[in-house]
Coordinates of C-alpha atoms in Angstrom, one line a residue:
X1281 CA -4.9 -9.3 35.7
X1282 CA -5.8 -7.8 32.2
X1283 CA -5.9 -10.3 29.3
X1284 CA -3.7 -9.1 26.3
X1285 CA -5.7 -7.8 23.5
X1286 CA -3.3 -8.6 20.8
X1287 CA -0.2 -10.6 20.1
X1288 CA 2.7 -9.3 18.1
X1289 CA 5.1 -11.5 16.0
X1290 CA 8.0 -9.6 14.7
X1291 CA 10.2 -10.5 11.7
X1292 CA 8.3 -13.3 10.0
X1293 CA 9.8 -14.3 6.7
X1294 CA 7.2 -14.2 4.1
X1295 CA 9.4 -14.7 1.0
X1296 CA 13.0 -14.9 -0.2
X1297 CA 13.6 -13.2 -3.5
X1298 CA 17.1 -13.1 -5.2
X1299 CA 18.6 -14.1 -1.9
X1300 CA 16.9 -11.4 0.1
X1301 CA 14.7 -12.5 3.1
X1302 CA 11.5 -10.4 3.1
X1303 CA 10.0 -9.9 6.5
X1304 CA 6.9 -8.6 8.2
X1305 CA 5.4 -8.1 11.6
X1306 CA 2.1 -9.8 12.4
X1307 CA -0.5 -8.3 14.8
X1308 CA -3.2 -10.7 15.8
X1309 CA -6.4 -10.0 17.8
X1310 CA -7.0 -12.2 20.9
X1311 CA -9.3 -15.2 20.2
X1312 CA -9.4 -18.1 17.9
X1313 CA -10.2 -16.2 14.6
X1314 CA -10.3 -16.4 11.7
X1315 CA -9.7 -12.7 11.4
X1316 CA -9.9 -10.2 8.6
X1317 CA -6.4 -9.1 7.7
X1318 CA -5.0 -5.7 6.6
X1319 CA -1.5 -6.0 4.9
X1320 CA 0.4 -2.7 5.4
X1321 CA 3.0 -1.3 2.9
X1322 CA 5.2 1.5 4.1
X1323 CA 6.2 4.6 2.2
X1324 CA 9.5 6.4 1.7
X1325 CA 9.6 7.1 -2.1
X1326 CA 10.6 3.4 -2.7
X1327 CA 14.1 4.2 -1.2
X1328 CA 13.6 4.4 2.5
X1329 CA 11.1 4.0 5.2
X1330 CA 10.3 1.1 7.4
X1331 CA 7.3 -1.0 8.7
X1332 CA 7.5 1.0 11.9
X1333 CA 5.1 3.4 10.1
X1334 CA 2.4 1.1 11.3
X1335 CA 3.5 0.6 14.9
X1336 CA 0.6 2.3 16.4
X1337 CA -1.9 1.2 13.7
X1338 CA -1.1 -2.5 14.1
X1339 CA -2.2 -2.9 17.7
X1340 CA -5.0 -0.4 17.3
X1341 CA -6.6 -2.4 14.6
X1342 CA -5.9 -5.8 16.3
X1343 CA -7.6 -4.5 19.4
X1344 CA -10.7 -4.0 17.3
X1345 CA -10.6 -7.4 15.5
X1346 CA -8.4 -6.8 12.5
X1347 CA -5.2 -8.6 12.0
X1348 CA -2.3 -6.8 10.5
X1349 CA 0.8 -7.8 8.5
X1350 CA 3.3 -4.9 8.1
X1351 CA 5.8 -5.7 5.5
X1352 CA 9.3 -4.7 4.4
X1353 CA 10.3 -4.9 0.8
X1354 CA 13.4 -4.3 -1.4
X1355 CA 14.4 -0.5 -1.7
X1356 CA 15.8 1.3 -4.5
X1357 CA 19.4 2.7 -4.5
X1358 CA 20.9 5.3 -6.9
X1359 CA 21.5 3.4 -10.2
X1360 CA 19.6 0.3 -9.1
X1361 CA 15.9 0.0 -10.1
X1362 CA 13.6 -2.4 -8.4
X1363 CA 10.6 -2.4 -10.7
X1364 CA 8.9 -4.8 -11.2
X1365 CA 10.7 -6.9 -8.5
X1366 CA 9.3 -4.8 -5.7
X1367 CA 5.8 -5.3 -7.0
X1368 CA 6.5 -9.2 -6.8
X1369 CA 7.6 -8.6 -3.2
X1370 CA 4.2 -7.3 -2.2
X1371 CA 2.4 -9.9 -4.3
X1372 CA 4.2 -12.4 -2.2
X1373 CA 3.2 -10.9 1.0
X1374 CA -0.4 -11.2 0.1
X1375 CA 0.1 -14.7 -1.2
X1376 CA 1.8 -15.6 2.1
X1377 CA -1.1 -14.5 4.2
X1378 CA -3.6 -16.3 2.1
X1379 CA -1.5 -19.5 1.7
X1380 CA -0.7 -19.6 5.5
X1381 CA -4.3 -18.4 6.5
X1382 CA -5.0 -21.3 8.8
X1383 CA -1.8 -21.1 10.7
X1384 CA -2.0 -17.3 11.0
X1385 CA -5.7 -17.5 12.0
X1386 CA -6.7 -15.3 9.0
X1387 CA -9.8 -15.4 6.8
X1388 CA -8.2 -15.4 3.3
X1389 CA -11.3 -14.0 1.7
X1390 CA -11.2 -10.9 3.9
X1391 CA -7.8 -9.2 3.1
X1392 CA -7.3 -5.6 2.6
X1393 CA -4.0 -3.8 1.2
X1394 CA -3.1 -0.5 2.8
X1395 CA -0.3 1.6 1.8
X1396 CA 1.0 5.1 2.3
X1397 CA 3.0 7.4 -0.1
X1398 CA 5.0 5.0 -2.3
X1399 CA 3.5 2.1 -0.4
X1400 CA 0.1 3.2 -1.6
X1401 CA 1.5 3.0 -5.1
X1402 CA 2.7 -0.6 -4.5
X1403 CA -0.5 -1.7 -2.6
X1404 CA -2.8 -0.2 -5.4
X1405 CA -0.9 -1.8 -8.1
X1406 CA -1.1 -5.3 -6.6
X1407 CA -4.8 -4.7 -5.6
X1408 CA -5.7 -3.7 -9.2
X1409 CA -3.2 -5.6 -11.4
X1410 CA -1.6 -8.2 -9.3
X1411 CA -2.9 -11.0 -11.2
X1412 CA -2.4 -9.5 -14.6
X1413 CA 0.1 -10.7 -17.1
X1414 CA 2.3 -7.8 -16.2
X1415 CA 3.2 -9.2 -12.8
X1416 CA 2.0 -12.8 -12.4
X1417 CA 4.7 -15.5 -12.3
X1418 CA 7.6 -13.4 -11.4
X1419 CA 8.9 -15.9 -8.6
X1420 CA 7.4 -19.2 -9.4
X1421 CA 9.5 -20.9 -6.8
X1422 CA 7.7 -19.1 -4.0
X1423 CA 5.7 -21.5 -1.8
X1424 CA 2.4 -19.8 -2.5
X1425 CA 3.1 -18.5 -6.0
X1426 CA 0.0 -19.9 -7.5
X1427 CA -2.2 -18.0 -5.1
X1428 CA -4.2 -15.1 -6.3
X1429 CA -3.3 -11.7 -5.1
X1430 CA -6.8 -10.3 -5.4
X1431 CA -8.0 -8.5 -2.1
X1432 CA -11.2 -7.4 -0.9
X1433 CA -10.3 -3.8 -0.2
X1434 CA -7.7 -1.3 -0.9
X1435 CA -6.7 1.8 1.3
X1436 CA -4.3 4.4 0.0
X1437 CA -2.8 7.3 2.2
X1438 CA -1.2 10.3 0.4
X1439 CA -0.4 7.9 -2.4
X1440 CA 1.4 8.0 -5.6
X1441 CA -0.9 6.7 -8.5
X1442 CA 0.3 8.3 -11.7
X1443 CA 4.1 7.8 -12.2
X1444 CA 4.3 10.2 -15.2
X1445 CA 2.8 13.0 -13.2
X1446 CA 5.1 12.3 -10.3
X1447 CA 8.2 12.1 -12.5
X1448 CA 7.4 15.7 -13.6
X1449 CA 7.0 16.7 -10.0
X1450 CA 10.1 15.1 -9.1
X1451 CA 12.0 16.8 -11.9
X1452 CA 11.3 20.1 -10.1
X1453 CA 11.6 18.8 -6.5
X1454 CA 14.6 16.4 -6.8
X1455 CA 16.6 17.7 -9.9
X1456 CA 19.4 15.1 -10.7
X1457 CA 17.9 12.4 -8.6
X1458 CA 14.4 11.5 -9.9
X1459 CA 13.1 8.8 -7.5
X1460 CA 10.4 7.6 -9.9
X1461 CA 13.0 7.2 -12.7
X1462 CA 15.2 5.4 -10.0
X1463 CA 12.4 3.0 -9.4
X1464 CA 11.8 2.2 -12.9
X1465 CA 15.4 2.5 -14.2
X1466 CA 14.6 4.6 -17.3
X1467 CA 13.2 8.1 -18.0
X1468 CA 9.9 8.5 -19.9
X1469 CA 11.8 9.9 -22.9
X1470 CA 13.1 6.4 -23.5
X1471 CA 10.1 4.4 -22.4
X1472 CA 6.7 5.8 -21.8
X1473 CA 4.9 2.4 -21.8
X1474 CA 6.6 1.4 -18.4
X1475 CA 5.3 4.6 -16.7
X1476 CA 1.8 3.6 -18.0
X1477 CA 1.9 0.1 -16.8
X1478 CA 3.4 0.9 -13.4
X1479 CA 0.7 3.4 -12.7
X1480 CA -2.3 2.3 -10.6
X1481 CA -4.4 4.8 -12.4
X1482 CA -4.0 2.9 -15.6
X1483 CA -5.6 -0.1 -13.9
X1484 CA -8.7 1.9 -12.6
X1485 CA -11.0 0.1 -15.2
X1486 CA -14.3 -1.5 -15.0
X1487 CA -12.9 -5.0 -15.0
X1488 CA -11.2 -4.2 -11.6
X1489 CA -14.1 -2.5 -10.1
X1490 CA -15.1 -5.0 -7.6
X1491 CA -12.4 -3.8 -5.1
X1492 CA -13.7 -0.9 -3.0
X1493 CA -11.2 1.8 -2.2
X1494 CA -10.7 4.3 0.6
X1495 CA -8.4 7.1 -0.3
X1496 CA -6.8 9.5 2.3
X1497 CA -4.8 12.6 1.7
X1498 CA -4.0 15.8 3.5
X1499 CA -4.6 19.4 2.0
X1500 CA -1.1 20.7 2.7
X1501 CA 0.9 17.9 1.2
X1502 CA 4.2 19.4 -0.2
X1503 CA 5.7 16.1 -1.3
X1504 CA 2.8 14.4 -3.4
X1505 CA 0.5 16.8 -5.2
X1506 CA -3.0 15.4 -4.0
X1507 CA -4.6 17.1 -7.0
X1508 CA -2.6 15.2 -9.6
X1509 CA -2.5 12.0 -7.6
X1510 CA -5.3 11.2 -5.2
X1511 CA -8.0 13.4 -6.8
X1512 CA -7.2 12.1 -10.3
X1513 CA -7.1 8.6 -9.2
X1514 CA -10.4 9.0 -7.2
X1515 CA -12.0 10.5 -10.4
X1516 CA -10.7 7.5 -12.5
X1517 CA -12.1 5.0 -10.0
X1518 CA -15.5 6.7 -10.0
X1519 CA -15.6 6.8 -13.8
X1520 CA -14.9 3.1 -13.8
X1521 CA -17.8 2.5 -11.2
X1522 CA -15.6 1.5 -8.3
X1523 CA -16.9 2.0 -4.7
X1524 CA -14.5 4.7 -3.8
X1525 CA -14.6 6.9 -0.7
X1526 CA -12.4 9.9 -0.1
X1527 CA -11.1 10.9 3.4
X1528 CA -9.7 14.6 3.2
X1529 CA -7.5 15.5 6.3
X1530 CA -7.6 19.4 6.2
X1531 CA -4.3 20.9 7.1
X1532 CA -2.3 17.7 6.9
X1533 CA 1.1 17.6 5.2
X1534 CA 2.8 14.3 4.1
X1535 CA 4.4 11.6 6.4
X1536 CA 2.0 11.7 9.4
X1537 CA 0.6 8.2 9.5
X1538 CA 3.3 7.1 12.0
X1539 CA 1.9 9.7 14.5
X1540 CA 0.2 8.3 17.7
X1541 CA -3.5 7.8 17.1
X1542 CA -4.6 9.0 20.4
X1543 CA -2.4 12.2 20.3
X1544 CA -4.6 15.3 20.6
X1545 CA -5.1 16.8 17.1
X1546 CA -3.5 13.8 15.5
X1547 CA -4.3 13.4 11.8
X1548 CA -4.3 9.7 12.3
X1549 CA -6.9 10.2 15.1
X1550 CA -9.1 12.0 12.6
X1551 CA -8.7 9.1 10.1
X1552 CA -9.2 6.3 12.6
X1553 CA -13.0 6.3 13.0
X1554 CA -13.6 6.8 9.2
X1555 CA -11.3 4.0 8.4
X1556 CA -13.0 1.6 10.9
X1557 CA -16.3 2.4 9.2
X1558 CA -14.9 1.6 5.9
X1559 CA -13.5 -1.7 7.1
X1560 CA -16.6 -2.7 8.9
X1561 CA -18.7 -2.1 5.6
X1562 CA -16.2 -3.5 3.1
X1563 CA -14.0 -6.0 4.7

């Protein structure tokens, strides 16, 4: 009989914020650990999406020795902003994995954040600015509120890193329902500072350059302009002397990370060996 190569624990509560239970799915490799951990943050323009995005990646990475914690977070609704609260949700997910590392069989010093699309925005913001005065102390009642949210590596897939640029893009793509504005609760004509503070590219500075970054994007993305987002973020990271590596998926659109990894011609299948190499080197 074949031994199981990973264990999956669904619906673990990692925090309760404003009465909302925040949950995640834990993927654990076989063995005693402690294992390096990848915390996964799904996309969906901050309004939709689910942690099912990583349903194939969770087992795939666990079978190769990397634990995974795929999390849900509070989503926006028309007229209801979620910033900065949603950043605190992702901070709490990192703090949970570190604070419960022994019980989870995790190495708290080997944690990476991986997000796609809007999830890449949240993952990058926490990875680069989670411990800054902008975000620390949001939910002091959390059991692990004092734990640092610094992580060892960051992975972004077709991400949003400059909210001002994405706001302009959304003005054309979603007239009357700008989802960046929905997240922040205010247009840049009333508050430009919040767009700066909430953009990961603003935190691509030398003080934060100890975190290596792996950026993935497709050349046919019609939802997020990779030239304005991934390329500009990569340039800013390199200028600040980050260890930053691109992975360009030719012909790939948006929202393909949930595709089966072993499917012929899968964009995820193209990324998989390159991602494993990055994790082996940096995590």
